[in-house]
mmCIF file of C-alpha atoms in Angstrom:
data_model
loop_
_atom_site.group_PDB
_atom_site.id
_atom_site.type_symbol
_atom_site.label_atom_id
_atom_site.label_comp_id
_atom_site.label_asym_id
_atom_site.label_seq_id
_atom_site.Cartn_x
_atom_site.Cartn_y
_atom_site.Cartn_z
ATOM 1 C CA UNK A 1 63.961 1.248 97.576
ATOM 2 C CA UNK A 2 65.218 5.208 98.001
ATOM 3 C CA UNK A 3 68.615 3.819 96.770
ATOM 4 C CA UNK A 4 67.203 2.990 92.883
ATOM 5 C CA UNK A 5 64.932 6.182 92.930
ATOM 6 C CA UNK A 6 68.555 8.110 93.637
ATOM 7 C CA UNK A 7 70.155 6.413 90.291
ATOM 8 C CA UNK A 8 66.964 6.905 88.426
ATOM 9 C CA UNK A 9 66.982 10.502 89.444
ATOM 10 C CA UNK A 10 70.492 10.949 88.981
ATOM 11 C CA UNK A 11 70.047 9.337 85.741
ATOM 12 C CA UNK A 12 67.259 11.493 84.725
ATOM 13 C CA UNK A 13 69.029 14.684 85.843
ATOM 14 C CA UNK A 14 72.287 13.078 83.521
ATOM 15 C CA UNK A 15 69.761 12.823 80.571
ATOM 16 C CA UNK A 16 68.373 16.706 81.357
ATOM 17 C CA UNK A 17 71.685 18.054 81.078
ATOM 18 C CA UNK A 18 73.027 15.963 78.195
ATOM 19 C CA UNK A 19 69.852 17.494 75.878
ATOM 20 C CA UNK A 20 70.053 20.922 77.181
ATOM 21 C CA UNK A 21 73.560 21.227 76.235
ATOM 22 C CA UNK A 22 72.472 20.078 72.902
ATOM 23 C CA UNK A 23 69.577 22.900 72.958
ATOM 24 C CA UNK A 24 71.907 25.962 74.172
ATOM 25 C CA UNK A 25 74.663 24.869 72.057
ATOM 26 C CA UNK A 26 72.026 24.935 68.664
ATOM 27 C CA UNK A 27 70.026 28.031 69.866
ATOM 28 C CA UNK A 28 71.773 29.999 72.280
ATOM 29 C CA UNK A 29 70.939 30.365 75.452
ATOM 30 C CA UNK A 30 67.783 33.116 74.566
ATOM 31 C CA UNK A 31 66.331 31.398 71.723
ATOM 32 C CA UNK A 32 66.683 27.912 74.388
ATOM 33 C CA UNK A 33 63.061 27.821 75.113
ATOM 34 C CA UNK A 34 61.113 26.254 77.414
ATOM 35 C CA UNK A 35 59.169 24.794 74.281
ATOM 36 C CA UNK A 36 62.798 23.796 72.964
ATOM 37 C CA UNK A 37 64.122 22.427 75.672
ATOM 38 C CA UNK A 38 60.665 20.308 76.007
ATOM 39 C CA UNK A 39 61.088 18.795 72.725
ATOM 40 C CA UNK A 40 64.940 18.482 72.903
ATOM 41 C CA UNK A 41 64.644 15.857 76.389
ATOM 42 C CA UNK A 42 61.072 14.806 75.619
ATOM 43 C CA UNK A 43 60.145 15.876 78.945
ATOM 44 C CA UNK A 44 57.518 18.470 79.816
ATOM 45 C CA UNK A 45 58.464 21.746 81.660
ATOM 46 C CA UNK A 46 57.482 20.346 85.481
ATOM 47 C CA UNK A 47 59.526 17.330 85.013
ATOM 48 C CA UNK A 48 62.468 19.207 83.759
ATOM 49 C CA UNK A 49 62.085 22.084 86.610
ATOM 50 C CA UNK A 50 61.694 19.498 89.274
ATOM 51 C CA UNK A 51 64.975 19.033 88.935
ATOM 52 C CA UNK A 52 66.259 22.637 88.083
ATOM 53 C CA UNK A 53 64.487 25.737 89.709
ATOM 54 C CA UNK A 54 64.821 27.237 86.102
ATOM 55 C CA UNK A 55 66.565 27.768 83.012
ATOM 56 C CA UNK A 56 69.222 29.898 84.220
ATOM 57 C CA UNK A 57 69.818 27.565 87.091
ATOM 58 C CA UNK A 58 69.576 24.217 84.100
ATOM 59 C CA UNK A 59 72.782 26.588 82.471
ATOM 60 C CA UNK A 60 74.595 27.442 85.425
ATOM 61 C CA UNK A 61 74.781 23.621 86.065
ATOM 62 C CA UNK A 62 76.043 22.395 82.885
ATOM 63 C CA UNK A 63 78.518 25.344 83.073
ATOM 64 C CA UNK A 64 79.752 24.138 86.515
ATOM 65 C CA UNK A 65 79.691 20.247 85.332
ATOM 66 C CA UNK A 66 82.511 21.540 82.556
ATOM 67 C CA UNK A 67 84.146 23.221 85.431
ATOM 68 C CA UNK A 68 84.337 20.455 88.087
ATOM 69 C CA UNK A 69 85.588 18.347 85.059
ATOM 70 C CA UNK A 70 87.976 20.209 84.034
ATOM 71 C CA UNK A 71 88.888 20.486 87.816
ATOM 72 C CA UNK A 72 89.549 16.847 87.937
ATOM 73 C CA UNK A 73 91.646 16.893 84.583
ATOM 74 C CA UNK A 74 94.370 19.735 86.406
ATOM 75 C CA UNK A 75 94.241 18.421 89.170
ATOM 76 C CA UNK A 76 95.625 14.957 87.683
ATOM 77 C CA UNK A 77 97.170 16.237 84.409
ATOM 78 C CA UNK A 78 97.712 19.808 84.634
ATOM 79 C CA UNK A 79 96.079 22.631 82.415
ATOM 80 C CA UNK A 80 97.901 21.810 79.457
ATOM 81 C CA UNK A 81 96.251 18.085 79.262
ATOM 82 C CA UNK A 82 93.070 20.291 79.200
ATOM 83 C CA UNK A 83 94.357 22.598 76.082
ATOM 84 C CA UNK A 84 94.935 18.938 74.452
ATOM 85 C CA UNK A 85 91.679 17.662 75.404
ATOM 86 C CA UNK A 86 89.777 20.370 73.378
ATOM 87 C CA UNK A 87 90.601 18.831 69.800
ATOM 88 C CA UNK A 88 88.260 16.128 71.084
ATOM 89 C CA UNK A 89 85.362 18.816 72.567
ATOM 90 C CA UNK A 90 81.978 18.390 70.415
ATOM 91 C CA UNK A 91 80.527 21.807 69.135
ATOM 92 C CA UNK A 92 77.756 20.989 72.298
ATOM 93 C CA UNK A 93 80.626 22.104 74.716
ATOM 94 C CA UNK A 94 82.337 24.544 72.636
ATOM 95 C CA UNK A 95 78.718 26.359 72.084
ATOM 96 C CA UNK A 96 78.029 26.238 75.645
ATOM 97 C CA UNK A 97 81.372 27.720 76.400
ATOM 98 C CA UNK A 98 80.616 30.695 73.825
ATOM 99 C CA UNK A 99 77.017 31.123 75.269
ATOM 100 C CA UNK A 100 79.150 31.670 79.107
ATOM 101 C CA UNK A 101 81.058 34.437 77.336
ATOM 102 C CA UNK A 102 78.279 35.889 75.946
ATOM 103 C CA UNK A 103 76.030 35.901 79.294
ATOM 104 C CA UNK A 104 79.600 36.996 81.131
ATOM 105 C CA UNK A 105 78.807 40.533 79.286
ATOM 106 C CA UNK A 106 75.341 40.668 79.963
ATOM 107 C CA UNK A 107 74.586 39.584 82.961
ATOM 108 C CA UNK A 108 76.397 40.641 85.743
ATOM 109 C CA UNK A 109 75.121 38.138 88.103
ATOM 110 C CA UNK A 110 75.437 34.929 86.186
ATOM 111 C CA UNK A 111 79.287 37.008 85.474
ATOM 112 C CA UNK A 112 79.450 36.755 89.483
ATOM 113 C CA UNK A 113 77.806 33.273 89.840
ATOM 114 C CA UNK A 114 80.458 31.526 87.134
ATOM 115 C CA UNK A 115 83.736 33.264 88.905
ATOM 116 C CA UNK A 116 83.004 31.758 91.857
ATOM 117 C CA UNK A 117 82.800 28.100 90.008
ATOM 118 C CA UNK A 118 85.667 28.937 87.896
ATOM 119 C CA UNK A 119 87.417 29.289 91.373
ATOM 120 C CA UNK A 120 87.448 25.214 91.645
ATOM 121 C CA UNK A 121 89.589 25.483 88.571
ATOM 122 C CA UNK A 122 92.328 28.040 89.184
ATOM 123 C CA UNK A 123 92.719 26.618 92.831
ATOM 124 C CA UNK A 124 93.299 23.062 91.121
ATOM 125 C CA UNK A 125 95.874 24.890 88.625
ATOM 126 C CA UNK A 126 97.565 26.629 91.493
ATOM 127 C CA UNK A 127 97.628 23.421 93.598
ATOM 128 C CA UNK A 128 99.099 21.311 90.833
ATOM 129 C CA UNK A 129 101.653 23.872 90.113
ATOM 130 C CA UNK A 130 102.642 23.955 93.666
ATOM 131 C CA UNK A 131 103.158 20.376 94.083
ATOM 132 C CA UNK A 132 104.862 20.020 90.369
ATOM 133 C CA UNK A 133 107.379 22.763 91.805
ATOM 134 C CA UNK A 134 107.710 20.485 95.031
ATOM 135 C CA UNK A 135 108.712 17.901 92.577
ATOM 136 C CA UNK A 136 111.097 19.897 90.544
ATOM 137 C CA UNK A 137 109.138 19.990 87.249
ATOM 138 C CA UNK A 138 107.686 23.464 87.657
ATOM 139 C CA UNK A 139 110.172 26.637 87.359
ATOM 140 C CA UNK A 140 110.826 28.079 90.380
ATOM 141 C CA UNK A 141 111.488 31.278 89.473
ATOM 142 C CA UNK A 142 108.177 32.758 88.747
ATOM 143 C CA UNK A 143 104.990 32.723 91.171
ATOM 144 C CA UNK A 144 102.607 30.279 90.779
ATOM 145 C CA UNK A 145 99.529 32.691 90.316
ATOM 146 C CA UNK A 146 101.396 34.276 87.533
ATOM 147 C CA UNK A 147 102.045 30.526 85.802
ATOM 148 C CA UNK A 148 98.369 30.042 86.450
ATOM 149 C CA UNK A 149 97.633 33.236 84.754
ATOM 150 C CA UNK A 150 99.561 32.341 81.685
ATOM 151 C CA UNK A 151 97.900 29.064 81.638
ATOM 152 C CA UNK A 152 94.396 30.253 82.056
ATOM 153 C CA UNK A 153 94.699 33.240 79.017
ATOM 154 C CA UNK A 154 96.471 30.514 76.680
ATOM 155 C CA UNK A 155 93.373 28.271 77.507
ATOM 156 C CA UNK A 156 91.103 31.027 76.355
ATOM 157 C CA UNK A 157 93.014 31.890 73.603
ATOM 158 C CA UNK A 158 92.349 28.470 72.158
ATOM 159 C CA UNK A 159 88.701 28.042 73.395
ATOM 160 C CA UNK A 160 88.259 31.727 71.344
ATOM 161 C CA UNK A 161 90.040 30.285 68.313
ATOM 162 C CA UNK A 162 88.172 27.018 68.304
ATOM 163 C CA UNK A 163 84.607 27.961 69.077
ATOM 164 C CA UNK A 164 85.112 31.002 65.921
ATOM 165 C CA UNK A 165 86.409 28.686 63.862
ATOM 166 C CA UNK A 166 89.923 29.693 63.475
ATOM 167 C CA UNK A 167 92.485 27.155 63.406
ATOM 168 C CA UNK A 168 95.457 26.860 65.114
ATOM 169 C CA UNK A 169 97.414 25.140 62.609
ATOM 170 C CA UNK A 170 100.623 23.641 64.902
ATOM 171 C CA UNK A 171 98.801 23.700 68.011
ATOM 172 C CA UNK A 172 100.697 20.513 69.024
ATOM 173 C CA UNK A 173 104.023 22.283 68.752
ATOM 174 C CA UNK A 174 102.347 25.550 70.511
ATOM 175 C CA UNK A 175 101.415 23.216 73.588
ATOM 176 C CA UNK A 176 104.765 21.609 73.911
ATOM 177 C CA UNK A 177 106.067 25.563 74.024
ATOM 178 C CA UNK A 178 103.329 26.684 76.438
ATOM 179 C CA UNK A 179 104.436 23.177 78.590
ATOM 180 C CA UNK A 180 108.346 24.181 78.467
ATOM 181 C CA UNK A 181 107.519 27.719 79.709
ATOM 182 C CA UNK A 182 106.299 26.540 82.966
ATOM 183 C CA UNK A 183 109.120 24.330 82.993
ATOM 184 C CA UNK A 184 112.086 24.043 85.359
ATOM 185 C CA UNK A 185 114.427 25.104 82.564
ATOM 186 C CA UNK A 186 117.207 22.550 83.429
ATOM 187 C CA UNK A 187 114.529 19.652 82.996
ATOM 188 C CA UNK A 188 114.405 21.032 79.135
ATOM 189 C CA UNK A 189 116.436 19.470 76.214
ATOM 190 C CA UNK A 190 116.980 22.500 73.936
ATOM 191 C CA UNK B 1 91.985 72.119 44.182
ATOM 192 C CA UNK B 2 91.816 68.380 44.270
ATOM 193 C CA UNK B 3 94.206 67.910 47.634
ATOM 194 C CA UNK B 4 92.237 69.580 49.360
ATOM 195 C CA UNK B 5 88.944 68.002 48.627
ATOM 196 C CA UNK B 6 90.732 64.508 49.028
ATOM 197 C CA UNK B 7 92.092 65.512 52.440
ATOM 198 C CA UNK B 8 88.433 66.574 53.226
ATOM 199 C CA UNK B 9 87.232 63.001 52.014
ATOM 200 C CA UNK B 10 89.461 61.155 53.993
ATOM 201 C CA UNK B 11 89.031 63.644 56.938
ATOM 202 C CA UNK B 12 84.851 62.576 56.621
ATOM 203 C CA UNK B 13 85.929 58.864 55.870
ATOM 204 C CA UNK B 14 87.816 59.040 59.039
ATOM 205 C CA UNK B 15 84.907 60.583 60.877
ATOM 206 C CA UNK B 16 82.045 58.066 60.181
ATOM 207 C CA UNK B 17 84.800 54.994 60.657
ATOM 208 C CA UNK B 18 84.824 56.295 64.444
ATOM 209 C CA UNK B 19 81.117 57.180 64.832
ATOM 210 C CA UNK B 20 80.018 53.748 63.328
ATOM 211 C CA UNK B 21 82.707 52.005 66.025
ATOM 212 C CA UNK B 22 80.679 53.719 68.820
ATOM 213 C CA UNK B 23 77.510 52.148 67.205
ATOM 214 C CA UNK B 24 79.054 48.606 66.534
ATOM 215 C CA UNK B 25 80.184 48.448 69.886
ATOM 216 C CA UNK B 26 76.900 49.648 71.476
ATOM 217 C CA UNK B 27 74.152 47.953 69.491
ATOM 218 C CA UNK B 28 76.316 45.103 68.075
ATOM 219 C CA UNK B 29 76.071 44.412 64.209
ATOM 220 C CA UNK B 30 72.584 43.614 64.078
ATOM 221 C CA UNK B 31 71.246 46.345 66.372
ATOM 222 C CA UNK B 32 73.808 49.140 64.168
ATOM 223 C CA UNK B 33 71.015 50.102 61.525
ATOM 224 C CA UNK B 34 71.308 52.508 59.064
ATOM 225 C CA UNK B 35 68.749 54.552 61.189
ATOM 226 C CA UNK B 36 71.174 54.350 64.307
ATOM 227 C CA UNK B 37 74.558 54.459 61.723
ATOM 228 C CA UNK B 38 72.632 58.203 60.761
ATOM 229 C CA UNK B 39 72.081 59.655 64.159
ATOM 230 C CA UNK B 40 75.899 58.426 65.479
ATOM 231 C CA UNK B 41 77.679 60.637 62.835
ATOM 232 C CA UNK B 42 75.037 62.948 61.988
ATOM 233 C CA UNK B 43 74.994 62.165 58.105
ATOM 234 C CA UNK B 44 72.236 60.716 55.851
ATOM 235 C CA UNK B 45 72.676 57.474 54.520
ATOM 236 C CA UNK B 46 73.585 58.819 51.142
ATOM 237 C CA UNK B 47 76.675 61.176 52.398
ATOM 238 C CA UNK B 48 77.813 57.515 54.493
ATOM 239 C CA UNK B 49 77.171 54.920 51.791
ATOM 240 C CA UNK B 50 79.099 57.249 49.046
ATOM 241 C CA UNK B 51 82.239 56.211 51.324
ATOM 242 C CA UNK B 52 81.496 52.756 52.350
ATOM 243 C CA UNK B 53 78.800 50.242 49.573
ATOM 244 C CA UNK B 54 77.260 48.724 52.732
ATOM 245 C CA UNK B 55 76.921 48.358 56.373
ATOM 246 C CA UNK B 56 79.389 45.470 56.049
ATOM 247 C CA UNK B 57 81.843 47.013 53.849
ATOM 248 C CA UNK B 58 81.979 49.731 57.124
ATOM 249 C CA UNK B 59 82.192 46.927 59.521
ATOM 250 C CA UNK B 60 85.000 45.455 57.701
ATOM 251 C CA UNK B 61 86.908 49.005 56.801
ATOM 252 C CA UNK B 62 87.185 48.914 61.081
ATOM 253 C CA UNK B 63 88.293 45.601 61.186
ATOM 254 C CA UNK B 64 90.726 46.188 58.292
ATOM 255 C CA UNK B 65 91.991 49.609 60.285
ATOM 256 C CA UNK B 66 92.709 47.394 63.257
ATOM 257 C CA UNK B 67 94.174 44.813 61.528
ATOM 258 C CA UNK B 68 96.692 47.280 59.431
ATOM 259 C CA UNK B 69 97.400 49.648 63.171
ATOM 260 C CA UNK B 70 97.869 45.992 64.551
ATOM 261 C CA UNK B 71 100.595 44.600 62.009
ATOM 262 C CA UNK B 72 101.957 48.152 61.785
ATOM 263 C CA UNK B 73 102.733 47.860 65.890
ATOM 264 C CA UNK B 74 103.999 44.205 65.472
ATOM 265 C CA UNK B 75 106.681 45.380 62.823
ATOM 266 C CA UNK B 76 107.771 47.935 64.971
ATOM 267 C CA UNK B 77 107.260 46.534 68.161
ATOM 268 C CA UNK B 78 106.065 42.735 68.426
ATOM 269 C CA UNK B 79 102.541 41.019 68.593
ATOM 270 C CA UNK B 80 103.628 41.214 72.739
ATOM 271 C CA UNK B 81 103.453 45.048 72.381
ATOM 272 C CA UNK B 82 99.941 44.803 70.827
ATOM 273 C CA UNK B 83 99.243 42.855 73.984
ATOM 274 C CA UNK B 84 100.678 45.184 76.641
ATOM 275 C CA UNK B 85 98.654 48.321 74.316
ATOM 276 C CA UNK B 86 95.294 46.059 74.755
ATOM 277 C CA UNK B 87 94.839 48.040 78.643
ATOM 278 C CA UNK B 88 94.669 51.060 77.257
ATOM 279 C CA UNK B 89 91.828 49.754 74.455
ATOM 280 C CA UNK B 90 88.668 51.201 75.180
ATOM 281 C CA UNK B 91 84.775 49.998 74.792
ATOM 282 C CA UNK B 92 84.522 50.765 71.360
ATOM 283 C CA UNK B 93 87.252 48.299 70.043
ATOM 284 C CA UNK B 94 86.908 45.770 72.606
ATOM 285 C CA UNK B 95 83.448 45.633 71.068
ATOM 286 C CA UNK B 96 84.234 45.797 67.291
ATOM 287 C CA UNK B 97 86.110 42.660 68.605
ATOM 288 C CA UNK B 98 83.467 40.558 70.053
ATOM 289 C CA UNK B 99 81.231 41.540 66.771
ATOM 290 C CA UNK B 100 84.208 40.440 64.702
ATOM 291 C CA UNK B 101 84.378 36.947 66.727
ATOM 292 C CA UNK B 102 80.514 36.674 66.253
ATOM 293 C CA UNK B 103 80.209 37.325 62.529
ATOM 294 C CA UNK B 104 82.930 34.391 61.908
ATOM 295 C CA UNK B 105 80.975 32.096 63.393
ATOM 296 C CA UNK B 106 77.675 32.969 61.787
ATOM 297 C CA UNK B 107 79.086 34.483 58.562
ATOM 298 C CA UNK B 108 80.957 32.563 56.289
ATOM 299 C CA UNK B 109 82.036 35.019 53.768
ATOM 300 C CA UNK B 110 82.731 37.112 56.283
ATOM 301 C CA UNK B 111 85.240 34.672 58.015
ATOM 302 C CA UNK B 112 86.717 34.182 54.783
ATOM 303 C CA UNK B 113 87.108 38.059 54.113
ATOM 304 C CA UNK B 114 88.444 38.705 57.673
ATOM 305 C CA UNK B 115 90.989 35.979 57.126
ATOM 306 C CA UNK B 116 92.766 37.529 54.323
ATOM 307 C CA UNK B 117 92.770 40.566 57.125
ATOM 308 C CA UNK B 118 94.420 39.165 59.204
ATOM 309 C CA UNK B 119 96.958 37.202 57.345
ATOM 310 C CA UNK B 120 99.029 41.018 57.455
ATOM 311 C CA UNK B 121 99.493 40.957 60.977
ATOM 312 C CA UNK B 122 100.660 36.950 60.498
ATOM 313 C CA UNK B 123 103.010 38.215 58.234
ATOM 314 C CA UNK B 124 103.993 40.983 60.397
ATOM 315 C CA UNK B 125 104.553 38.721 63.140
ATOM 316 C CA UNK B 126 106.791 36.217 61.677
ATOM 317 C CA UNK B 127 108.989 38.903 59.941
ATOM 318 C CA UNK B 128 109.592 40.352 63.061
ATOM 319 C CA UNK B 129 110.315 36.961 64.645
ATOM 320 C CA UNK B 130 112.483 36.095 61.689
ATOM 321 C CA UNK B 131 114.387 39.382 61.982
ATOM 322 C CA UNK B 132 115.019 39.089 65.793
ATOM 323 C CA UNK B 133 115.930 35.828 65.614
ATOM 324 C CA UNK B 134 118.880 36.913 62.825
ATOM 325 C CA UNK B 135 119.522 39.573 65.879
ATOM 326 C CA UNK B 136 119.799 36.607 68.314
ATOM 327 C CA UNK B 137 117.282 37.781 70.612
ATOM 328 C CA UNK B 138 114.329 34.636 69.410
ATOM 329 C CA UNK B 139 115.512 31.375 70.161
ATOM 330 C CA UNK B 140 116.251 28.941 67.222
ATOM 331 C CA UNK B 141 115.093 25.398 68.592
ATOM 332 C CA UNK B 142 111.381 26.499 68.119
ATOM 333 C CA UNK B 143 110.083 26.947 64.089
ATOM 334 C CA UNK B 144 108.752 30.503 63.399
ATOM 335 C CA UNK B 145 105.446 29.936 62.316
ATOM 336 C CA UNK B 146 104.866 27.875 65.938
ATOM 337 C CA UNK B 147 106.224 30.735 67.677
ATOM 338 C CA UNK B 148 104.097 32.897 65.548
ATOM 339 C CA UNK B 149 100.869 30.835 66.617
ATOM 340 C CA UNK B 150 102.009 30.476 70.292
ATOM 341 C CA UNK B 151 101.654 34.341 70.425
ATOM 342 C CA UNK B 152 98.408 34.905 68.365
ATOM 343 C CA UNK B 153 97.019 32.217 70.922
ATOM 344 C CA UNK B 154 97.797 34.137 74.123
ATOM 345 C CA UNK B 155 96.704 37.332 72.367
ATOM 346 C CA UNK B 156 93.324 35.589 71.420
ATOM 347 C CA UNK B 157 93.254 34.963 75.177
ATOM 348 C CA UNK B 158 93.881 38.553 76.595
ATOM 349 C CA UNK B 159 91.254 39.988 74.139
ATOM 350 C CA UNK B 160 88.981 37.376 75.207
ATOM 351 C CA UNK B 161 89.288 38.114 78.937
ATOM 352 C CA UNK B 162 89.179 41.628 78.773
ATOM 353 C CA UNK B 163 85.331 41.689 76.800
ATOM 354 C CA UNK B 164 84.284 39.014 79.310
ATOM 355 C CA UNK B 165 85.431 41.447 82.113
ATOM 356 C CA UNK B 166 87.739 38.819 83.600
ATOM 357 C CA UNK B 167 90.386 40.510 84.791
ATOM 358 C CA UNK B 168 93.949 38.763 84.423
ATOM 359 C CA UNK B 169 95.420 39.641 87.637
ATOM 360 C CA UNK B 170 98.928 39.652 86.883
ATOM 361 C CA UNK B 171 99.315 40.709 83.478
ATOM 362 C CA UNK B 172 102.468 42.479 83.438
ATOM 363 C CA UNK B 173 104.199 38.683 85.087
ATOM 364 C CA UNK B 174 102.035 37.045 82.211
ATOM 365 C CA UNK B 175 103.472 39.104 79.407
ATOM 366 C CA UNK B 176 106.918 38.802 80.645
ATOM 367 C CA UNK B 177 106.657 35.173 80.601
ATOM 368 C CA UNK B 178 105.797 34.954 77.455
ATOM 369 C CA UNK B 179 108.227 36.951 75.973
ATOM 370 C CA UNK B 180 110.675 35.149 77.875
ATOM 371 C CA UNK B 181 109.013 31.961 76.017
ATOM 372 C CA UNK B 182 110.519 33.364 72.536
ATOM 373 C CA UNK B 183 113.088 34.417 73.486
ATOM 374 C CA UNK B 184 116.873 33.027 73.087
ATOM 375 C CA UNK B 185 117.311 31.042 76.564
ATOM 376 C CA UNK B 186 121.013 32.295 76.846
ATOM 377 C CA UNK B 187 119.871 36.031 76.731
ATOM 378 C CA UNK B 188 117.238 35.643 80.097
ATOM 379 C CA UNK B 189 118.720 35.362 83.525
ATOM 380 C CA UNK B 190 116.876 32.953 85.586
#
């Protein structure tokens, strides 16, 4: 039956990732362990790195699962739906998110390794603005890459203030601005 | 001859402010020991800690210097200005930064302290907004304090791209934008 052993392992690879977010978000990605990430899935090390060559690889996947979903969201609701979408992110997210910037630093080949994943995302930004200009929504007046630009620094503007803490106190009225700028400015009530 | 001796303090206040931002940025908090603090401006411990109490009080007489060079540019200029200046920041207070960002997640009193910081450039920002809006130039539909937040956001973002080493390829497009965003729509030819 080589269909139910690919759910199971698909399921078990689900479960892998779901407790080593849990582990890098509460320890960083150093003081992540083998031992801890052991006791955090209840697996031993060989099951665990049957399915990941290692612990940087483990990372790298959970970073590029956040990417490809965040993929999907622009690509059906834009990059603003995403800005929205991070009231509702756990501190398991936000902690892997901070643990990326941190590596990004450090590492220059994990720094090389996530640009190339965060391409998937700017190319679904870019091809969402194109068609959203196609449909008159987006402004016309201003090149895509920049709006994706603007998008992308706002994103990590919030991401920053979220993950140290540091409200954004009318971040619902700062997304409905950050919405408008991209805007066709004739499709704008002001 | 008191003047003298009080430039002379300030002039040696001055000094170990930029020798302990070398050290913060290159060993981080943690890794700037008294020991390393010592060798960086080439005083004991006694001629640094007669200035500063501690090695925090140090750390946070940097971030306080930024904070007050940062409100004094948004009076003049606008938290946009501060944004544009951030290509020409170097090493040392990109990395004061990313300690400052790691110390308010880990350090609650600290968070609390930098806060207060920070609330000067927050009220430098919306002053200035307030005033060029009474000059006509910041649009009116939009309340202050959102514009005010709108701006720290993307700022948040830039400084935040920069210490990961992610460039923002069009920044100068990205800036304009967003001062377009605040500004009066009737004053910006489209």
């Amino acid at each position: 039956m080589p269909k139910v052993t690919e759910d199971q392992l698909a399921a078990r690879r689900g479960a892998i990732l779901d407790a080593a977010r849990r582990a890098f978000a509460r320890h960083g990605y150093e003081g992540a362990t083998v031992k801890v990430l052991e006791a955090e899935t209840g697996l031993s090390r060989g099951a665990i790195f049957h399915h990941f060559r290692d612990k940087e690889a483990l990372f790298l996947a959970l970073a590029e699962d956040d990417a490809a979903r965040t993929a999907a969201t622009v690509a059906e609701y834009g990059l603003v739906q995403v800005m929205r979408d991070l009231r509702e992110k756990d501190a398991g997210w936000l902690g892997v998110q901070l643990e990326v910037r941190r590596k990004l630093r450090t590492d220059p080949e994990f720094a090389e390794r996530w640009a190339e994943r965060q391409q998937q995302v700017r190319a679904a930004t870019e091809e969402r603005l194109v068609r959203q200009r196609e449909a008159g929504v987006v402004r016309t007046d201003i090149p895509v890459p920049i709006l994706a630009d603007f998008l992308r620094l706002v994103l990590d503007g919030l991401v920053s203030s979220r993950a140290t803490g540091m409200p954004v106190d009318h971040l619902d009225g700062v997304l409905d601005l950050v919405e408008d700028a991209v805007r066709t400015p004739s499709t704008v009530v002001r």
